[in-house]
Short mmCIF file of C-alpha atoms in Angstrom, two decimals:
data_model
loop_
_atom_site.label_atom_id
_atom_site.label_comp_id
_atom_site.label_asym_id
_atom_site.label_seq_id
_atom_site.Cartn_x
_atom_site.Cartn_y
_atom_site.Cartn_z
CA MET L 4 13.35 22.46 14.31
CA SER L 5 11.90 23.91 17.49
CA THR L 6 9.67 21.63 19.54
CA ASP L 7 8.00 24.52 21.36
CA LEU L 8 4.41 24.80 20.20
CA PRO L 9 3.02 28.30 19.79
CA HIS L 10 0.51 29.39 22.40
CA THR L 11 -2.34 30.90 20.45
CA SER L 12 -6.05 30.87 21.02
CA GLY L 13 -6.98 30.64 17.33
CA ALA L 14 -6.15 28.25 14.52
CA PRO L 15 -2.43 27.69 13.77
CA THR L 16 -1.00 30.17 11.27
CA LEU L 17 1.75 30.25 8.70
CA GLU L 18 3.89 32.11 11.24
CA ASP L 19 3.39 29.31 13.77
CA VAL L 20 4.62 26.75 11.26
CA ALA L 21 7.64 28.92 10.41
CA ARG L 22 8.51 29.29 14.11
CA VAL L 23 8.34 25.54 14.77
CA ALA L 24 10.26 24.70 11.59
CA GLY L 25 12.90 27.34 12.23
CA VAL L 26 12.50 28.90 8.80
CA SER L 27 11.00 32.05 7.35
CA ARG L 28 7.33 32.52 6.58
CA ALA L 29 8.23 32.86 2.88
CA THR L 30 9.95 29.45 2.94
CA VAL L 31 6.87 27.83 4.48
CA SER L 32 4.73 29.43 1.77
CA ARG L 33 6.99 28.09 -0.98
CA VAL L 34 6.82 24.55 0.42
CA ILE L 35 3.04 24.63 0.82
CA ASN L 36 2.59 25.95 -2.70
CA GLY L 37 4.84 23.30 -4.23
CA ILE L 38 7.53 25.68 -5.50
CA ARG L 39 10.51 23.50 -6.30
CA ASN L 40 13.53 25.60 -5.25
CA VAL L 41 13.46 24.44 -1.62
CA ALA L 42 15.99 21.94 -0.28
CA PRO L 43 14.55 18.50 0.60
CA ASP L 44 15.59 18.74 4.27
CA ILE L 45 13.85 22.11 4.59
CA GLN L 46 10.71 20.70 2.96
CA GLU L 47 10.74 17.82 5.42
CA ALA L 48 11.13 20.20 8.37
CA VAL L 49 8.20 22.29 7.18
CA HIS L 50 5.98 19.23 6.68
CA ARG L 51 6.84 18.02 10.19
CA ALA L 52 6.01 21.46 11.57
CA ILE L 53 2.66 21.46 9.75
CA GLU L 54 1.86 18.10 11.31
CA THR L 55 3.00 19.29 14.75
CA THR L 56 1.00 22.51 14.69
CA GLY L 57 -2.06 21.10 12.96
CA TYR L 58 -1.91 23.91 10.41
CA VAL L 59 -4.42 23.60 7.54
CA PRO L 60 -3.54 25.61 4.42
CA ASN L 61 -6.18 27.98 3.11
CA ARG L 62 -7.10 26.21 -0.10
CA ALA L 63 -8.61 29.29 -1.74
CA ALA L 64 -5.54 31.41 -1.06
CA ARG L 65 -3.26 28.61 -2.16
CA SER L 66 -5.18 28.25 -5.40
CA LEU L 67 -4.62 31.92 -6.20
CA VAL L 68 -0.85 31.40 -5.94
CA THR L 69 -0.50 27.98 -7.57
CA ARG L 70 -3.41 28.19 -10.01
CA ARG L 71 -4.32 24.68 -8.87
CA THR L 72 -7.64 23.50 -7.51
CA GLY L 73 -6.63 20.53 -5.38
CA ALA L 74 -9.01 18.37 -7.44
CA VAL L 75 -8.69 16.08 -10.46
CA ALA L 76 -11.40 14.62 -12.66
CA LEU L 77 -11.76 10.83 -12.68
CA VAL L 78 -13.57 10.28 -15.95
CA VAL L 79 -15.19 7.04 -17.11
CA SER L 80 -15.77 7.58 -20.79
CA GLY L 81 -17.53 5.50 -23.44
CA ALA L 82 -18.69 6.01 -27.00
CA GLY L 83 -21.52 4.04 -28.56
CA ASP L 84 -21.52 1.97 -25.38
CA ALA L 85 -25.22 1.39 -24.73
CA LYS L 86 -26.03 -2.31 -24.46
CA GLY L 87 -29.67 -3.30 -24.71
CA GLY L 88 -30.83 0.05 -23.40
CA GLU L 89 -28.94 -0.37 -20.14
CA PRO L 90 -27.83 3.03 -18.79
CA PHE L 91 -24.11 3.69 -19.05
CA GLU L 92 -23.82 4.44 -15.33
CA SER L 93 -25.44 1.11 -14.48
CA ARG L 94 -22.77 -0.74 -16.42
CA VAL L 95 -20.02 1.28 -14.79
CA PHE L 96 -21.14 0.76 -11.22
CA ALA L 97 -21.94 -2.93 -11.77
CA ASP L 98 -18.35 -3.69 -12.75
CA PRO L 99 -15.93 -4.16 -9.80
CA PHE L 100 -13.12 -3.12 -12.14
CA PHE L 101 -14.09 0.54 -11.77
CA GLY L 102 -14.30 0.30 -7.99
CA ARG L 103 -10.75 -0.97 -7.82
CA VAL L 104 -9.51 1.80 -10.12
CA ALA L 105 -11.26 4.43 -7.99
CA SER L 106 -9.77 2.90 -4.84
CA GLY L 107 -6.26 3.18 -6.25
CA VAL L 108 -6.81 6.80 -7.31
CA VAL L 109 -8.26 7.85 -3.96
CA GLY L 110 -5.55 5.99 -2.05
CA TYR L 111 -2.85 7.97 -3.86
CA LEU L 112 -4.52 11.39 -3.92
CA ARG L 113 -6.06 11.63 -0.45
CA PRO L 114 -2.77 11.71 1.53
CA ARG L 115 -1.71 14.56 -0.75
CA GLY L 116 -4.80 16.63 -0.02
CA ILE L 117 -6.20 16.17 -3.52
CA HIS L 118 -9.72 15.00 -4.25
CA PRO L 119 -11.11 13.19 -7.32
CA VAL L 120 -14.30 14.39 -9.00
CA LEU L 121 -16.13 11.51 -10.69
CA MET L 122 -17.47 12.30 -14.17
CA LEU L 123 -19.24 10.00 -16.64
CA ALA L 124 -18.93 10.81 -20.34
CA ASP L 125 -20.97 8.69 -22.73
CA SER L 126 -22.14 11.26 -25.28
CA ALA L 127 -20.82 14.22 -27.25
CA GLN L 128 -22.45 16.59 -24.75
CA THR L 129 -20.98 14.95 -21.66
CA ARG L 130 -17.54 14.79 -23.26
CA ASP L 131 -17.79 18.51 -24.01
CA ASP L 132 -18.80 19.00 -20.37
CA VAL L 133 -15.59 17.32 -19.23
CA VAL L 134 -13.45 19.55 -21.47
CA SER L 135 -15.29 22.67 -20.29
CA PHE L 136 -14.99 21.63 -16.65
CA LEU L 137 -11.21 21.41 -17.02
CA ARG L 138 -10.86 24.53 -19.14
CA GLN L 139 -12.74 26.53 -16.51
CA GLY L 140 -10.18 25.48 -13.92
CA SER L 141 -12.56 23.33 -11.89
CA ALA L 142 -9.95 20.54 -11.78
CA ASP L 143 -6.24 20.37 -12.49
CA GLY L 144 -6.39 17.48 -14.96
CA ALA L 145 -8.14 14.26 -15.87
CA LEU L 146 -7.63 10.56 -15.24
CA VAL L 147 -9.52 8.87 -18.07
CA VAL L 148 -10.80 5.30 -18.22
CA SER L 149 -12.19 4.64 -21.70
CA THR L 150 -14.59 1.73 -22.20
CA HIS L 151 -14.67 1.87 -25.99
CA GLY L 152 -11.91 1.77 -28.58
CA GLU L 153 -13.28 4.70 -30.59
CA ASP L 154 -13.73 7.00 -27.60
CA PRO L 155 -12.90 10.54 -28.85
CA LEU L 156 -12.38 12.08 -25.39
CA PRO L 157 -8.61 11.43 -25.08
CA LYS L 158 -7.94 13.29 -28.34
CA LEU L 159 -10.26 16.12 -27.29
CA LEU L 160 -8.20 16.58 -24.13
CA VAL L 161 -4.92 16.47 -26.03
CA ASP L 162 -6.15 18.97 -28.63
CA ALA L 163 -7.26 21.31 -25.81
CA GLY L 164 -3.82 21.12 -24.18
CA LEU L 165 -5.27 19.80 -20.91
CA PRO L 166 -3.29 17.57 -18.52
CA ALA L 167 -4.59 14.00 -18.78
CA VAL L 168 -3.50 10.41 -18.25
CA LEU L 169 -5.25 7.46 -19.82
CA TRP L 170 -5.93 3.98 -18.48
CA ALA L 171 -4.62 1.66 -21.23
CA ARG L 172 -3.08 2.34 -24.61
CA PRO L 173 -5.28 4.48 -26.88
CA ALA L 174 -6.71 2.76 -29.95
CA ARG L 175 -5.05 5.35 -32.19
CA PRO L 176 -1.66 6.95 -31.49
CA ILE L 177 -2.00 10.31 -29.75
CA PRO L 178 0.47 12.15 -27.48
CA ILE L 179 -1.05 11.23 -24.11
CA SER L 180 0.51 9.46 -21.14
CA TYR L 181 -1.00 6.11 -20.21
CA VAL L 182 -0.64 3.18 -17.85
CA ASP L 183 -1.34 -0.27 -19.22
CA LEU L 184 -0.84 -3.97 -18.64
CA ALA L 185 1.23 -6.36 -20.73
CA HIS L 186 -1.97 -8.03 -21.96
CA ARG L 187 -0.27 -10.41 -24.38
CA ALA L 188 1.96 -11.68 -21.61
CA GLY L 189 -1.07 -12.20 -19.38
CA ALA L 190 -2.92 -14.16 -22.05
CA ALA L 191 0.20 -16.28 -22.57
CA LEU L 192 0.16 -17.15 -18.86
CA ALA L 193 -3.37 -18.46 -19.32
CA ALA L 194 -2.39 -20.50 -22.38
CA ASP L 195 0.62 -22.00 -20.61
CA HIS L 196 -1.49 -23.00 -17.62
CA LEU L 197 -4.22 -24.66 -19.69
CA VAL L 198 -1.64 -26.63 -21.67
CA ALA L 199 0.16 -27.65 -18.47
CA ARG L 200 -3.17 -28.97 -17.14
CA GLY L 201 -3.42 -31.22 -20.20
CA CYS L 202 -6.13 -29.27 -22.05
CA ARG L 203 -6.02 -30.11 -25.75
CA ARG L 204 -9.19 -28.55 -27.20
CA VAL L 205 -9.04 -24.94 -26.10
CA ALA L 206 -11.25 -21.95 -27.01
CA THR L 207 -11.57 -18.33 -25.95
CA ILE L 208 -14.20 -15.67 -25.33
CA SER L 209 -12.66 -12.32 -26.23
CA GLY L 210 -13.61 -8.77 -25.37
CA PRO L 211 -14.82 -6.29 -28.02
CA PHE L 212 -12.59 -6.50 -31.07
CA ASP L 213 -12.23 -2.71 -31.27
CA VAL L 214 -10.71 -2.41 -27.77
CA PRO L 215 -6.88 -2.61 -27.81
CA ALA L 216 -6.72 -4.60 -24.55
CA ALA L 217 -9.16 -7.17 -25.94
CA GLN L 218 -7.18 -7.39 -29.19
CA ASP L 219 -3.95 -7.96 -27.27
CA ARG L 220 -5.45 -10.62 -25.00
CA LEU L 221 -6.88 -12.49 -27.99
CA SER L 222 -3.76 -12.35 -30.13
CA GLY L 223 -1.50 -13.09 -27.16
CA PHE L 224 -3.52 -16.19 -26.30
CA GLN L 225 -3.68 -17.42 -29.88
CA GLU L 226 0.05 -16.89 -30.40
CA ALA L 227 0.93 -18.69 -27.18
CA MET L 228 -1.33 -21.61 -28.07
CA ALA L 229 0.28 -21.77 -31.52
CA GLY L 230 3.63 -22.00 -29.78
CA HIS L 231 2.29 -25.05 -27.94
CA GLY L 232 1.26 -26.69 -31.23
CA HIS L 233 -2.36 -25.50 -31.38
CA PRO L 234 -2.61 -23.36 -34.53
CA TYR L 235 -6.40 -22.90 -34.35
CA VAL L 236 -8.27 -21.58 -31.31
CA PRO L 237 -12.03 -21.04 -31.69
CA ALA L 238 -13.00 -17.56 -30.53
CA VAL L 239 -16.25 -15.68 -29.95
CA GLU L 240 -16.59 -11.98 -29.16
CA GLY L 241 -18.12 -10.67 -25.94
CA ASP L 242 -18.64 -7.21 -24.49
CA PHE L 243 -16.96 -7.66 -21.07
CA MET L 244 -20.34 -8.18 -19.36
CA PRO L 245 -21.62 -11.48 -17.83
CA ALA L 246 -24.46 -12.08 -20.29
CA SER L 247 -22.06 -12.07 -23.24
CA GLY L 248 -19.84 -14.60 -21.49
CA GLU L 249 -22.81 -16.86 -20.90
CA ALA L 250 -23.98 -16.56 -24.51
CA GLY L 251 -20.46 -17.05 -25.82
CA MET L 252 -19.97 -20.21 -23.79
CA HIS L 253 -23.25 -21.68 -25.06
CA ARG L 254 -22.17 -20.92 -28.61
CA LEU L 255 -18.73 -22.46 -28.17
CA ILE L 256 -20.11 -25.67 -26.68
CA LYS L 257 -22.71 -25.91 -29.45
CA GLU L 258 -20.12 -25.48 -32.19
CA HIS L 259 -17.24 -27.29 -30.45
CA PRO L 260 -18.73 -29.76 -27.95
CA ASP L 261 -15.37 -31.34 -27.12
CA ILE L 262 -13.85 -28.14 -25.62
CA ASP L 263 -11.89 -28.88 -22.43
CA GLY L 264 -10.38 -25.47 -21.68
CA VAL L 265 -11.52 -21.83 -22.07
CA PHE L 266 -9.74 -18.53 -21.64
CA VAL L 267 -12.23 -15.71 -20.99
CA ALA L 268 -10.98 -12.16 -21.50
CA ASN L 269 -12.36 -10.77 -18.23
CA ASP L 270 -13.80 -12.06 -14.96
CA LEU L 271 -17.34 -10.78 -15.52
CA MET L 272 -17.65 -12.74 -18.75
CA ALA L 273 -16.06 -15.72 -16.99
CA GLN L 274 -18.87 -15.56 -14.41
CA GLY L 275 -21.36 -15.89 -17.26
CA ALA L 276 -19.36 -18.71 -18.83
CA LEU L 277 -19.41 -20.65 -15.56
CA LEU L 278 -23.20 -20.27 -15.39
CA ALA L 279 -23.52 -21.64 -18.92
CA LEU L 280 -21.30 -24.63 -18.17
CA ARG L 281 -23.37 -25.38 -15.06
CA ASP L 282 -26.58 -25.22 -17.13
CA LEU L 283 -25.02 -27.54 -19.70
CA GLY L 284 -23.99 -30.07 -17.06
CA ARG L 285 -20.26 -29.54 -17.62
CA ARG L 286 -18.08 -29.80 -14.51
CA VAL L 287 -15.43 -27.16 -13.85
CA PRO L 288 -12.55 -27.89 -13.99
CA GLU L 289 -12.99 -31.65 -14.52
CA ASP L 290 -14.74 -31.31 -17.91
CA VAL L 291 -13.83 -27.73 -18.84
CA ALA L 292 -11.11 -25.63 -17.21
CA VAL L 293 -11.85 -21.89 -17.14
CA ILE L 294 -9.42 -18.98 -16.74
CA GLY L 295 -10.48 -15.34 -16.49
CA PHE L 296 -8.66 -12.03 -16.61
CA ASP L 297 -8.46 -9.04 -14.19
CA ASP L 298 -8.92 -10.68 -10.76
CA SER L 299 -11.78 -8.28 -10.14
CA ALA L 300 -14.66 -10.69 -9.47
CA ALA L 301 -12.83 -14.00 -9.38
CA VAL L 302 -13.37 -14.92 -5.73
CA ALA L 303 -17.14 -14.48 -6.07
CA CYS L 304 -17.28 -17.10 -8.84
CA ARG L 305 -18.24 -20.70 -8.15
CA PRO L 306 -15.88 -22.43 -8.29
CA PRO L 307 -13.39 -19.66 -7.42
CA LEU L 308 -11.84 -18.49 -10.66
CA THR L 309 -8.27 -18.95 -11.77
CA THR L 310 -7.44 -15.66 -13.43
CA VAL L 311 -4.76 -13.35 -14.76
CA ARG L 312 -4.35 -10.56 -12.26
CA GLN L 313 -3.73 -6.95 -13.19
CA PRO L 314 -2.84 -4.85 -10.13
CA MET L 315 -5.51 -2.23 -10.76
CA GLU L 316 -5.01 -0.23 -7.58
CA ASP L 317 -1.28 0.10 -8.25
CA MET L 318 -1.90 1.03 -11.89
CA ALA L 319 -4.48 3.64 -10.91
CA ALA L 320 -2.09 5.12 -8.37
CA GLU L 321 0.57 5.33 -11.07
CA MET L 322 -1.88 7.20 -13.30
CA ALA L 323 -2.46 9.70 -10.50
CA ARG L 324 1.29 10.08 -9.96
CA LEU L 325 1.87 10.79 -13.65
CA LEU L 326 -0.95 13.33 -13.74
CA LEU L 327 0.36 15.26 -10.73
CA ALA L 328 3.83 15.28 -12.30
CA GLN L 329 2.35 16.68 -15.52
CA VAL L 330 0.41 19.35 -13.62
CA ALA L 331 3.54 20.38 -11.69
CA ASP L 332 5.83 20.51 -14.73
CA PRO L 333 4.62 22.22 -17.93
CA ASP L 334 7.53 20.60 -19.79
CA PHE L 335 6.57 17.07 -18.69
CA GLN L 336 7.07 14.60 -21.53
CA VAL L 337 4.28 12.13 -22.24
CA THR L 338 5.19 8.63 -21.15
CA SER L 339 3.84 5.11 -20.84
CA VAL L 340 4.08 2.64 -17.99
CA ILE L 341 3.53 -1.06 -18.75
CA VAL L 342 2.82 -3.34 -15.78
CA GLN L 343 3.43 -7.10 -15.75
CA PRO L 344 0.53 -9.44 -14.91
CA THR L 345 0.54 -12.57 -12.73
CA LEU L 346 -1.54 -15.75 -12.76
CA VAL L 347 -3.65 -16.44 -9.65
CA VAL L 348 -4.49 -20.16 -9.50
CA ARG L 349 -7.75 -21.09 -7.81
CA GLU L 350 -10.20 -23.95 -8.39
CA SER L 351 -11.56 -23.37 -11.91
CA ALA L 352 -8.34 -24.39 -13.68
#
C-alpha cells in the first residue's frame, strides 16, 4: 500500500483510496459495498486506505448498489401490555434493561457505520407500521425485544420474509433467529446460593406466567430447590415492575410469615420487594435474603442486590451480528444463541 497521500483540494475520492491501497477503483467499490469475492488482505488494505485518506462513502450511491440503507430498526414490542393506564413508552424508558440492550446494539453497529432506528410497537397499528417501514426499505431488518408472550410481531415479520432477530425465545415456535439466556441455569444459581446461606423457607416472585423467560426462571428455581429437598416453593406472579414486587412481597409475608429467602425474577421487582420488607420491619439479609435477576438495577438497591447477571450488552451485540449476517446472506439459516448467566454476590444475600 502506498503511503503517499493524494494532493487534492476537495474531499477524498474513490480514486484516492484506490491509489493509496494500490488496487483498482472497482476493487475499492466492491469492498465498500460488501461484495464478498475480495481477498481478506485486499479488504484490509482498502480499509486502511479509507482511514488514511478520510474517505467517506456516499451513502445514497452505495444504497443503490447494495440495496441496503445503513439502518436497522430496534423495536420494543408489546401486546396487551398496558398496566394501570401507564403509557407503554413510560414503562419502556423506566426500565434500565432496555437502556442496556440499546447500548449493546449501538456499540456493535456504530463502528460499522450502521444506525439503529428506535420503534415502539404496542398496538396492531404500530406493529403494521413496523412491517411497512421495513417493506418500504427504510431499514435493512429488525432487532425485536418483545415484552409480552403473545406478541404477534415476530410472526408478522417472518410471514413477510423480513430479516429479523428476536431477544429471547419466542413463546410459540417460529423460524426466527434469537439470542437468549439459560434462564433455568440462572435460577438454579439463585437456589443454590440461598440454600448455601442456610435459608430453609424459600419463596419466589415470578414474572408474567405467559412470558417464556419468566416460566423458565420459575421452573428452574423450583426444580433446583426440589433437588435440595424443598419440594414446595410458594410463588406469586408479578409483571416485572417494582410495584408488583412490592405487592408480591407483602402477600408472601402475609401468607408465609416465616420466609427467610426470596428469589425475585427481575431486579425491578426486587427493588419493590426490598421496600416491602423495610416497611414490614424485616432486615435484609439477616431476616430475609433476597436475590434478583438481570443485574440491571441491582447496585441502586438498598442494600445492594445479589442478582443473577445476564450480559445484556453482549447479547444485544450478538443480535446485531446475527441480523447483519442475515442481511448479507439471503441463504442465512435461522439460529439461536444461548448465553450462560453468572451470580453476582452483593449484600442482600
